[in-house]
CSV table of C-alpha atoms and ligand atoms in Angstrom, one decimal:
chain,number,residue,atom,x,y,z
A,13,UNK,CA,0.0,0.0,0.0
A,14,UNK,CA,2.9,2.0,0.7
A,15,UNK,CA,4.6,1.7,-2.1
A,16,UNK,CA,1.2,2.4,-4.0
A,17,UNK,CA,0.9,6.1,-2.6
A,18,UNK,CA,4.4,6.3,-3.5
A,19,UNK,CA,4.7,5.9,-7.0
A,20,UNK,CA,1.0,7.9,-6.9
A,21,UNK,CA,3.0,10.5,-5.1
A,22,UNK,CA,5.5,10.1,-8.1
A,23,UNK,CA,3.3,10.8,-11.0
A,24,UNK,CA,0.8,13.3,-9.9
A,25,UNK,CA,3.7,15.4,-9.0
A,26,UNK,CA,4.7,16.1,-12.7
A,27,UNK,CA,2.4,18.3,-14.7
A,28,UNK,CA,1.4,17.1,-18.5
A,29,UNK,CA,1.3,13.4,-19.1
A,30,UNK,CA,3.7,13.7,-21.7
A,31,UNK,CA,5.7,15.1,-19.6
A,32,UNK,CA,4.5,13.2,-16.3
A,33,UNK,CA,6.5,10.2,-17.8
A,34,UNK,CA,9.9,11.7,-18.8
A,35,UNK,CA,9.9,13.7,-15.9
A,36,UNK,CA,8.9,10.9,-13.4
A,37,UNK,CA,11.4,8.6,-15.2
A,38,UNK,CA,14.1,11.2,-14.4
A,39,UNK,CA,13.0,11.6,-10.9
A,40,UNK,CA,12.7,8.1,-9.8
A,41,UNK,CA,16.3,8.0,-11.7
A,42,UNK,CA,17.8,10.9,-9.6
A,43,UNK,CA,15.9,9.2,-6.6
A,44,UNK,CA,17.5,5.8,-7.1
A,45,UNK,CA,21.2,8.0,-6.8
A,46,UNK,CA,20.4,9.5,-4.0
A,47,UNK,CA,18.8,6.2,-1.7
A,48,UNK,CA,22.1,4.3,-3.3
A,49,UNK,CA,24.4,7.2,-1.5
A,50,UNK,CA,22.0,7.2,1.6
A,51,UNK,CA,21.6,4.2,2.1
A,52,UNK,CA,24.0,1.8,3.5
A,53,UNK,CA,24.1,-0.9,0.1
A,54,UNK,CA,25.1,-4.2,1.6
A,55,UNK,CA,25.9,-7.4,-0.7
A,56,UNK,CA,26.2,-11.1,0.8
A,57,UNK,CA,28.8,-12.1,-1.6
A,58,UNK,CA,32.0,-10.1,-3.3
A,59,UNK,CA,34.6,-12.2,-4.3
A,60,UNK,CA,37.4,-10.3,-4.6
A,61,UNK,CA,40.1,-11.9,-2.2
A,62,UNK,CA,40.0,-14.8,-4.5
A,63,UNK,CA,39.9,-12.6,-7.8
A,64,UNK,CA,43.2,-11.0,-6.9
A,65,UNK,CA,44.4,-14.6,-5.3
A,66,UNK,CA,43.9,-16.2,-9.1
A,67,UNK,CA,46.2,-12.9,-10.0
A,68,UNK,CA,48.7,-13.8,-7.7
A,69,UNK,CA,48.4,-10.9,-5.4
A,70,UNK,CA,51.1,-10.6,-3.1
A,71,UNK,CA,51.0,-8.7,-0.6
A,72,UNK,CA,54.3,-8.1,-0.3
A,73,UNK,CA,54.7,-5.9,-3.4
A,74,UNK,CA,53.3,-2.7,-4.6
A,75,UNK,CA,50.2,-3.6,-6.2
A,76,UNK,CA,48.8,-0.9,-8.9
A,77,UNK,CA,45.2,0.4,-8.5
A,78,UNK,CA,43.8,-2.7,-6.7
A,79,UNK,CA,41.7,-2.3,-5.1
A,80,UNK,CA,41.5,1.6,-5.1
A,81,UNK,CA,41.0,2.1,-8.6
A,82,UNK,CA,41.3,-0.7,-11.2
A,83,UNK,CA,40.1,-1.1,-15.0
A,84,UNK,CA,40.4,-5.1,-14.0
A,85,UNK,CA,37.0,-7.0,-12.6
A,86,UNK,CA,33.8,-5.8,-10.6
A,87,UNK,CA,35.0,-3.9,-7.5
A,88,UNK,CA,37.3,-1.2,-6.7
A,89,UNK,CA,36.9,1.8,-3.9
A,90,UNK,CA,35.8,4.4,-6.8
A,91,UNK,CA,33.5,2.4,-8.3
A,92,UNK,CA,31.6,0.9,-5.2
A,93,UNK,CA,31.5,4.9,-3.9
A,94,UNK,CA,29.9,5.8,-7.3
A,95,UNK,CA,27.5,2.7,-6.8
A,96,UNK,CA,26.7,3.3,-3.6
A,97,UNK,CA,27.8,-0.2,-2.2
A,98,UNK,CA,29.6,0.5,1.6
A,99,UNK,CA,29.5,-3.4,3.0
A,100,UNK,CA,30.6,-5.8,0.0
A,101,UNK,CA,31.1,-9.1,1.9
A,102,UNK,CA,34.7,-10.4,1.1
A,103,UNK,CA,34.4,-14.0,0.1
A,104,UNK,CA,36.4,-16.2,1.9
A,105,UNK,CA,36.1,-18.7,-0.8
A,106,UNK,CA,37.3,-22.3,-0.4
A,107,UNK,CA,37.3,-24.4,-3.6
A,108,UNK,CA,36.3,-28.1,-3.0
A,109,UNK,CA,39.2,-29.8,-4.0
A,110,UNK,CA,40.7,-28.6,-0.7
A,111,UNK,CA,41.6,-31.1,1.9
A,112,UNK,CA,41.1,-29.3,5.7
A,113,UNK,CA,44.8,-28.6,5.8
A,114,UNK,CA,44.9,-26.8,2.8
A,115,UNK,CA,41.9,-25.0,3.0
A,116,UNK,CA,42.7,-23.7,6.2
A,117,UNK,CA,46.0,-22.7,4.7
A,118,UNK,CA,43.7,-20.9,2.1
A,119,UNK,CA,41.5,-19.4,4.2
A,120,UNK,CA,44.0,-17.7,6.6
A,121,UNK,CA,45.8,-16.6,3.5
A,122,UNK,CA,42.7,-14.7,2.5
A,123,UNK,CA,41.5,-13.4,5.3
A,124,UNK,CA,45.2,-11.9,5.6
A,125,UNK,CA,45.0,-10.7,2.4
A,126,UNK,CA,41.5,-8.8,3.2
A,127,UNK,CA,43.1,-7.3,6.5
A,128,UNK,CA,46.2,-6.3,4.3
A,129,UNK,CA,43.7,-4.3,2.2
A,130,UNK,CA,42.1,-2.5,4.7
A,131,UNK,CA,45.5,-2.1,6.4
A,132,UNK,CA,47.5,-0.4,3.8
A,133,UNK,CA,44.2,1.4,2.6
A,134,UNK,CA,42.9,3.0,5.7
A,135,UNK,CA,41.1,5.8,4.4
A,136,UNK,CA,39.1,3.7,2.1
A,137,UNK,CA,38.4,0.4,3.8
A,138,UNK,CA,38.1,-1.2,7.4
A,139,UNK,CA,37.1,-4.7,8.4
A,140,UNK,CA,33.7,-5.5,9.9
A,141,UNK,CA,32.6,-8.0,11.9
A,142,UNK,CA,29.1,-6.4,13.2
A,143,UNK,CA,26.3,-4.4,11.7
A,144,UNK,CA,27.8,-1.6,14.3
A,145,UNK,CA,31.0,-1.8,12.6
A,146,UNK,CA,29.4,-1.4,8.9
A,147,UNK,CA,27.1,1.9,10.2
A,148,UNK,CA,30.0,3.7,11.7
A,149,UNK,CA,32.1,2.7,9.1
A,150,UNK,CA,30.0,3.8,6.5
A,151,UNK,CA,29.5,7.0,8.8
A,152,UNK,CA,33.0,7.9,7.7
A,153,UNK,CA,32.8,7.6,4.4
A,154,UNK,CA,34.7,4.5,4.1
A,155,UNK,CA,33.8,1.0,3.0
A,156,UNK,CA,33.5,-1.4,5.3
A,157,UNK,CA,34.9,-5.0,4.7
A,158,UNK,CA,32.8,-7.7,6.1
A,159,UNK,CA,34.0,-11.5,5.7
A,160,UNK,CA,32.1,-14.3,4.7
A,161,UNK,CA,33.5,-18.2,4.7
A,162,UNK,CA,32.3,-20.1,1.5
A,163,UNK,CA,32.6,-24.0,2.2
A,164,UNK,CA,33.0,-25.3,6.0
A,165,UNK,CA,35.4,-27.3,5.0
A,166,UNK,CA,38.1,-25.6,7.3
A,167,UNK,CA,36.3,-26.1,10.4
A,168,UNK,CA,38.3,-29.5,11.1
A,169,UNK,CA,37.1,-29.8,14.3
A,170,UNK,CA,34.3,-27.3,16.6
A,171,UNK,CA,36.9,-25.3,17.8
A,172,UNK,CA,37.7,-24.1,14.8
A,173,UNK,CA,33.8,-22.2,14.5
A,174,UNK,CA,35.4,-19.8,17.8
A,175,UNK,CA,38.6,-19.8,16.0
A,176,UNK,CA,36.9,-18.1,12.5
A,177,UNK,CA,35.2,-16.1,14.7
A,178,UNK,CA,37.9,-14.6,16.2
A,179,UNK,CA,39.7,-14.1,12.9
A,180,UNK,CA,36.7,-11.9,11.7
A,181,UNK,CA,34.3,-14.1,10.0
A,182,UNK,CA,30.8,-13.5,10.1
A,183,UNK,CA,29.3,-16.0,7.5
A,184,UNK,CA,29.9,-19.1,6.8
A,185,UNK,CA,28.2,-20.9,3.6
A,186,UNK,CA,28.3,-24.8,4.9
A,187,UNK,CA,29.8,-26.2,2.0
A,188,UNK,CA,30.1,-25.4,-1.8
A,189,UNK,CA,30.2,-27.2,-5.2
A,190,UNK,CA,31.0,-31.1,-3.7
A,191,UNK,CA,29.5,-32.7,-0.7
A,192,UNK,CA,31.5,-31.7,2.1
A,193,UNK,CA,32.3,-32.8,6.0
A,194,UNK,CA,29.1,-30.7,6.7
A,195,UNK,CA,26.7,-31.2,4.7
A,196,UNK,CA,26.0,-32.4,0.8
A,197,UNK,CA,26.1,-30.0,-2.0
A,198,UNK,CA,23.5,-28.8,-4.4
A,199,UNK,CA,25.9,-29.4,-7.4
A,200,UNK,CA,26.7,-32.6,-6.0
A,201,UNK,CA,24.5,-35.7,-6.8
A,202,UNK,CA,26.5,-37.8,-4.3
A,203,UNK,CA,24.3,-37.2,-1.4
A,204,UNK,CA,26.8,-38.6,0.9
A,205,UNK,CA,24.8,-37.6,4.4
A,206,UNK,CA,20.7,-37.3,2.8
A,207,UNK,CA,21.3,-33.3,4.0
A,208,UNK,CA,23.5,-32.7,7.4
A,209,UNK,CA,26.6,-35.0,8.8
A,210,UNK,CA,26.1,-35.9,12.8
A,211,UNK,CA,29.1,-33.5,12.7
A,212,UNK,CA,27.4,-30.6,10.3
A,213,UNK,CA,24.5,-30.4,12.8
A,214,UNK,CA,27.4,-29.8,15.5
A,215,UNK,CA,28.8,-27.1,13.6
A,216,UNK,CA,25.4,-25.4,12.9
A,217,UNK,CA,24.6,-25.5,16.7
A,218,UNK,CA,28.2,-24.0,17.1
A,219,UNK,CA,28.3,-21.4,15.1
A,220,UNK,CA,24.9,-20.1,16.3
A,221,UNK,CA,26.6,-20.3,20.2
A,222,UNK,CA,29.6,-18.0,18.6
A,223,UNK,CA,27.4,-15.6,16.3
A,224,UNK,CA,28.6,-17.0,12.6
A,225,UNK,CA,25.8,-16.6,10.3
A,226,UNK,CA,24.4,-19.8,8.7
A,227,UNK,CA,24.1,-19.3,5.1
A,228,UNK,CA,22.4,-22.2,3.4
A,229,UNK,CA,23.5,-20.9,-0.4
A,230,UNK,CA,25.5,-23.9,-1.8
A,231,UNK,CA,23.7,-26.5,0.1
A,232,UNK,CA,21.2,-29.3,-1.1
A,233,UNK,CA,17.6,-28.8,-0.5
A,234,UNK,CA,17.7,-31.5,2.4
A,235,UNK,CA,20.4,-29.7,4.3
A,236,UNK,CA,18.8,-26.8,3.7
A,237,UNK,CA,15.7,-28.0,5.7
A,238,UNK,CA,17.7,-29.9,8.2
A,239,UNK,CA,19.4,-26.6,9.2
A,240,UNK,CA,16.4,-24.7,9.4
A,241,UNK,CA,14.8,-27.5,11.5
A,242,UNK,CA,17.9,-26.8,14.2
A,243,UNK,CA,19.0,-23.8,13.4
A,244,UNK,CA,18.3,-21.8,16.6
A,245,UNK,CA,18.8,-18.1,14.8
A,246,UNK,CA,17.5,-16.3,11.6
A,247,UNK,CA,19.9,-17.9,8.5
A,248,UNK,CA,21.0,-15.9,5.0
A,249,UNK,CA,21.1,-16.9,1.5
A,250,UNK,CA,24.2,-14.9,1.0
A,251,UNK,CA,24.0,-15.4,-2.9
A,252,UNK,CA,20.7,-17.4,-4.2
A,253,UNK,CA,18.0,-16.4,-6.2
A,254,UNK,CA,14.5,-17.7,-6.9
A,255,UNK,CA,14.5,-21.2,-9.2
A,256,UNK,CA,11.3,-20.0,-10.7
A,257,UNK,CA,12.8,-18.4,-13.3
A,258,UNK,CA,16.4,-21.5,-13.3
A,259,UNK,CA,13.7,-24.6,-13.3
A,260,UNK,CA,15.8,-27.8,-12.2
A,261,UNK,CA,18.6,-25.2,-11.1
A,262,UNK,CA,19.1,-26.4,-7.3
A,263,UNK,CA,21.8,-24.2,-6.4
A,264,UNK,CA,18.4,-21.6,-6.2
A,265,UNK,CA,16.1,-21.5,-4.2
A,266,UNK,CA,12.3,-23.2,-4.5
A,267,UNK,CA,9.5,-21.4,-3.9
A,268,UNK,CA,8.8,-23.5,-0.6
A,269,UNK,CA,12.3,-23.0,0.4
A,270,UNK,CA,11.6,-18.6,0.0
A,271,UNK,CA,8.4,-19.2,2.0
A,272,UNK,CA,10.4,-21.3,4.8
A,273,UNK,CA,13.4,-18.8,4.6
A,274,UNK,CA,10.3,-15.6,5.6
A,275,UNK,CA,8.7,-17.9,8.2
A,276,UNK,CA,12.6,-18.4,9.6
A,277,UNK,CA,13.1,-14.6,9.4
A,278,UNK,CA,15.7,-14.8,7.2
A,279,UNK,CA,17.4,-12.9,4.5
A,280,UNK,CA,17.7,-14.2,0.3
A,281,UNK,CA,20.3,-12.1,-1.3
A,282,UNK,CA,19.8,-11.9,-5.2
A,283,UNK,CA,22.9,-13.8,-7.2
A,284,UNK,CA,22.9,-11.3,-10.4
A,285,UNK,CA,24.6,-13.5,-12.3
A,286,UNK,CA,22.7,-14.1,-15.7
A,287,UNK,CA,22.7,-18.2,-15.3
A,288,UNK,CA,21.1,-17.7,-11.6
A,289,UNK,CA,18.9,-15.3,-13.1
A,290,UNK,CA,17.2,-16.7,-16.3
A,291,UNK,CA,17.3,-20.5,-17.1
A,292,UNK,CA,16.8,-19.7,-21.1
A,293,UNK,CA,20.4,-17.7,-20.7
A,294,UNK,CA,21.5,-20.2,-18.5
A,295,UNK,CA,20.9,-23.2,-21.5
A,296,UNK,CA,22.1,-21.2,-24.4
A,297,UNK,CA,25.5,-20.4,-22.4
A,298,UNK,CA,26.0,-24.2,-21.5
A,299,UNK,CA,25.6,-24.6,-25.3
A,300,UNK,CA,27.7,-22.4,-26.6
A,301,UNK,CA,30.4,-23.4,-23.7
A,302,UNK,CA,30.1,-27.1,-25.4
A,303,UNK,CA,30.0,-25.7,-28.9
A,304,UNK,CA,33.1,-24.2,-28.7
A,305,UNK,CA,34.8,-27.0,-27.1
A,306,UNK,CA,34.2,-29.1,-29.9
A,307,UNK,CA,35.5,-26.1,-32.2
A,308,UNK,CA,38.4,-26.3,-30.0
A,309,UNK,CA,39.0,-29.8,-29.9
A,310,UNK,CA,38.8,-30.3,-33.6
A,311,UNK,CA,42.1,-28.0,-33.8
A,312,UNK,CA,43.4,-30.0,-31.1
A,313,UNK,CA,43.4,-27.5,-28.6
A,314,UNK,CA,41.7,-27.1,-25.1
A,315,UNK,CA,40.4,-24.0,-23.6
A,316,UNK,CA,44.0,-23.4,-21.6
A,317,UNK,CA,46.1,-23.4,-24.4
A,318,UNK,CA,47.5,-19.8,-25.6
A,319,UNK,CA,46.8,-20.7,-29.1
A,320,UNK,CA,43.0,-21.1,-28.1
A,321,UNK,CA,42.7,-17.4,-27.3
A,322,UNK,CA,42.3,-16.3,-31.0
A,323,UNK,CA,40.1,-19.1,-31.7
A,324,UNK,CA,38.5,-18.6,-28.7
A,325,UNK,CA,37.8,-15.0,-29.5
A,326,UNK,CA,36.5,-15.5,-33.0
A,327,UNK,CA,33.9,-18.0,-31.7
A,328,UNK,CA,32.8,-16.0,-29.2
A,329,UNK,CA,32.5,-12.8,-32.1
A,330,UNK,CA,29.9,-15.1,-34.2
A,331,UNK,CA,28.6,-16.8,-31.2
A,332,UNK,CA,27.8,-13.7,-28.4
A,333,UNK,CA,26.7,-15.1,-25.0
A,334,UNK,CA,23.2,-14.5,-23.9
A,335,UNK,CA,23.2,-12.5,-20.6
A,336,UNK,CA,19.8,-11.7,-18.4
A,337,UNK,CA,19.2,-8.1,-17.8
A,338,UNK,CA,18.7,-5.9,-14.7
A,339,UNK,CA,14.4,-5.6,-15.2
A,340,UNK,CA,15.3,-9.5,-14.8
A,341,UNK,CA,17.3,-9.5,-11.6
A,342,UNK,CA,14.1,-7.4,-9.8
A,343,UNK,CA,11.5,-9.7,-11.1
A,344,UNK,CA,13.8,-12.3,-8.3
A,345,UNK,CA,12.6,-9.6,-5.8
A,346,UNK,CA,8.9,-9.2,-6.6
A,347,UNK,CA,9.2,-13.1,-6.8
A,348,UNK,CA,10.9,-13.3,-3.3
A,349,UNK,CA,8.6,-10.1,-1.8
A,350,UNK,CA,5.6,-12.1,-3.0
A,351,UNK,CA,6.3,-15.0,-1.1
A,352,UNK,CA,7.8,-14.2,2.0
A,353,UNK,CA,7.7,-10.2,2.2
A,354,UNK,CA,9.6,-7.4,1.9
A,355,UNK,CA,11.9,-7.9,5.0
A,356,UNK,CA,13.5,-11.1,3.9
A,357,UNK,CA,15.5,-10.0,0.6
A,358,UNK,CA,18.8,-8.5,-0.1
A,359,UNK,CA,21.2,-8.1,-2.5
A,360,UNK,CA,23.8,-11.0,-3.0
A,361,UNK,CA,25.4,-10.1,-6.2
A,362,UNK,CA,28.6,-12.5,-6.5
A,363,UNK,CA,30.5,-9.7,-8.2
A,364,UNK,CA,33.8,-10.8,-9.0
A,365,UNK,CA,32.7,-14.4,-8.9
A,366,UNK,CA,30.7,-15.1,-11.9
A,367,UNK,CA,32.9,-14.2,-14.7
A,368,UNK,CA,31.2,-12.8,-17.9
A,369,UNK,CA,27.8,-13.4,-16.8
A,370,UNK,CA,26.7,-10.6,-15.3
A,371,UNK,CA,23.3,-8.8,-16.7
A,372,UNK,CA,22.8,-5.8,-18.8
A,373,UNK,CA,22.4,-3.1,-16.5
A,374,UNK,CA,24.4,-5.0,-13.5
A,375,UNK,CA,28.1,-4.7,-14.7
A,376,UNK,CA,29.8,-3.9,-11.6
A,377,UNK,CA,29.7,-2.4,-8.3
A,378,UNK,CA,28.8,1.3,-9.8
A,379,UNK,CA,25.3,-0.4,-10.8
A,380,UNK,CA,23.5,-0.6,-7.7
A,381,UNK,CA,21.3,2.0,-8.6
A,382,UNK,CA,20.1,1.1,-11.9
A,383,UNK,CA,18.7,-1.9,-9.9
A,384,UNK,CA,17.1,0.5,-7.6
A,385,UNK,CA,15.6,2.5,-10.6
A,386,UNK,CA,14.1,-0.4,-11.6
A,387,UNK,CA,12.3,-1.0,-8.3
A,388,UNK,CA,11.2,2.7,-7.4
A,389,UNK,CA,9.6,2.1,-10.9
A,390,UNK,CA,7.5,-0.6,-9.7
A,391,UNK,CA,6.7,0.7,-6.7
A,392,UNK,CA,9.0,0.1,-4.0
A,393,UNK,CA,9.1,3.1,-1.3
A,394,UNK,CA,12.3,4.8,0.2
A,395,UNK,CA,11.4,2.7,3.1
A,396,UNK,CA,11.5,-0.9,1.2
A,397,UNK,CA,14.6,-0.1,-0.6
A,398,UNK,CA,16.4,0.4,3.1
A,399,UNK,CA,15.3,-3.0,3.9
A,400,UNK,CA,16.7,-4.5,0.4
A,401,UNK,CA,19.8,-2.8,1.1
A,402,UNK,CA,20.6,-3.5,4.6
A,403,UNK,CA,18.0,-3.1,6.6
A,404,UNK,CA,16.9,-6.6,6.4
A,405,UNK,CA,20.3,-8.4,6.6
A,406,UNK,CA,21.5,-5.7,10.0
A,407,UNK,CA,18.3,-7.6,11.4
A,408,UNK,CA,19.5,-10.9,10.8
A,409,UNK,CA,23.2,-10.4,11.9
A,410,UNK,CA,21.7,-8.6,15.2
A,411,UNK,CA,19.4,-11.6,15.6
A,412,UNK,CA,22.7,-13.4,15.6
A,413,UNK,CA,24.8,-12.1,17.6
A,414,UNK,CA,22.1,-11.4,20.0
A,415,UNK,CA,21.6,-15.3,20.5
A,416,UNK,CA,25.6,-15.8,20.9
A,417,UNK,CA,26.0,-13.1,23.3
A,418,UNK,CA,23.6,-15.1,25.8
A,419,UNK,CA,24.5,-18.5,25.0
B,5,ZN,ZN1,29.2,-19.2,-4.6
């Protein structure tokens, strides 16, 4: 109703229709600018840490422009200013092919690597580890860093949850592309434990006691309802959307799964990544993909070679990749608003993480607002949009660290 009167509000406040449109159009545009800088834009799921690890960042050398300013990938300072976006989760991503040594090897090397930033860039950035930290971070002007673990899978023993903790984490995502100690997979058609280990529901209890967030992106749709069955807190989607619009797409989240995430009052931030987004996009990329292997293969080359480049980048000339678009990436929103309400969706982008993919419209971290455009134009109210930003994933993080701090 609110957001009814609002967009009323809108149009009757512009004179002629002709002009009513054009003139609405460029209000709710200059609007969507100005909630994006007032607003504190937070995103579930930035992977930069293991953008510039793929790079070989070192952290020992003068790096240039990363991650100030940089022509390379989705995020830098400038662009996430321009944007509006002040609390990018930093992905603490953990392929599965790690063993727990190694991926706790991995994961202390990126969270170093995500303090280094903030160290060595201190009027830009500063690590976050509660919604208090983000909101007078933000205050200043700066961006705030929080860190999310993707895959458990260096949490060798309970201990470990404390440990993470105390090394800044805030999130962890129980496991990711392969059936893990925790739980299985949604990629994975294994299904080594039906949904949770003995062990996973351990680690679920645990990181409630020390205030880690549960996110259930990743994770089959039995773990997904075993955790919500023990979970004692609110739990995030850091970086799902709605399989609606992906049918057959685990890895998103069914429409019964949205409706249990609202009853759970928890938060589903929207992956903008075109194959999370539309399923048509989704098929033709996976066609192409194969396409040009065999293209490749007939020259007797694979995708790694450096003579594949060329032929790589001819293919790709006559053959252009579909990609969904930002009117697209709100209609996950309406879909999410409809069936669980406006106070359990955020943003979850997966900048960084999802290669090429990304919609027209939703390029990089400067896009927030065209997203926001796109839902003052249907109706959402200054009020709404806080939630979608932040509002609604500050409430689940307090809910939190409200249970750790008295258990
Ligand atoms: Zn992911």
């Amino acid at each position: 109703m609110i957001r009814l009167l609002f967009a009323a509000f809108l149009l009757t406040s512009c004179a002629s229709s002709k002009i009513k449109s054009s003139v609405s159009d460029d209000a709710q545009k200059e609007l969507a600018n100005r909630l994006a800088q007032k607003y504190i834009i937070a995103d579930g799921h930035v992977d930069l840490p293991y953008r510039l690890k793929v790079k070989n960042f070192q952290l020992e050398k003068q790096y240039v422009g990363i991650p100030v300013k940089s022509a390379e990938g989705d995020f830098d300072f400038e662009r996430a200013k321009k944007g509006g976006l002040k609390a990018p989760f930093m992905s603490i991503y953990i392929p599965a092919s790690y063993e727990p040594a190694g991926a706790q090897l991995l994961a202390d090397s990126l969270i170093t690597m995500v303090k280094w930033i903030a160290d060595q860039n201190k009027t830009y950035y500063e690590v976050a580890t509660t919604p208090a930290d983000v909101i007078r971070i933000a205050g200043q002007g700066k961006i705030a860093l929080p860190m999310g673990m993707e895959n458990g899978s260096p949490i060798a023993t309970l201990a470990d949850v404390k440990g993470y903790r105390q090394k800044g984490i805030s999130y962890i995502t129980l496991t990711h592309s392969k059936d893990n100690k925790i739980c299985d997979s949604s990629y994975d058609t294994t299904k080594t434990w039906k949904g949770l280990s003995p062990y996973g529901r351990e680690v679920v209890k645990e990181m409630a006691k020390e205030g880690i967030l549960i996110d259930v992106s990743h994770i089959s749709d039995n773990s997904f309802y075993q955790v919500i069955e023990i979970s004692p807190v609110p739990v995030i989607a850091s970086h799902s959307s709605a399989r609606k619009f992906t049918p057959g797409f685990e890895r998103n989240m069914s429409d019964d799964m949205i409706k249990v995430m609202g009853k759970n009052n928890g938060v589903i931030m929207v992956n903008f990544g075109s194959t999370f987004v539309d399923g048509e996009v989704a098929k033709k990329r996976t066609e192409n993909q194969k396409k040009l292997g065999e293209v490749l293969k007939a020259k007797g080359l694979t995708f790694r070679d450096d003579a594949a480049k060329a032929v790589i980048d001819e293919f790709m000339k006559a053959n252009p990749n579909a990609f969904a678009d930002v009117e697209q990436v709100a209609d996950h929103v309406d879909h999410i608003v409809k069936l669980a309400g406006i106070n359990h969706v955020g943003f979850g982008s997966d900048f960084d993480g999802v290669g090429d993919s990304l919609p027209t419209g939703l390029k990089d971290v400067a896009d927030y607002p065209n997203l926001l455009y796109v839902l003052i134009k249907r109706g959402y109210s200054p009020a709404d949009i806080e939630k979608i930003c932040s509002g609604n994933i500050f409430r689940v993080w307090n809910a939190a660290l409200d249970y750790a701090a008295k258990n």
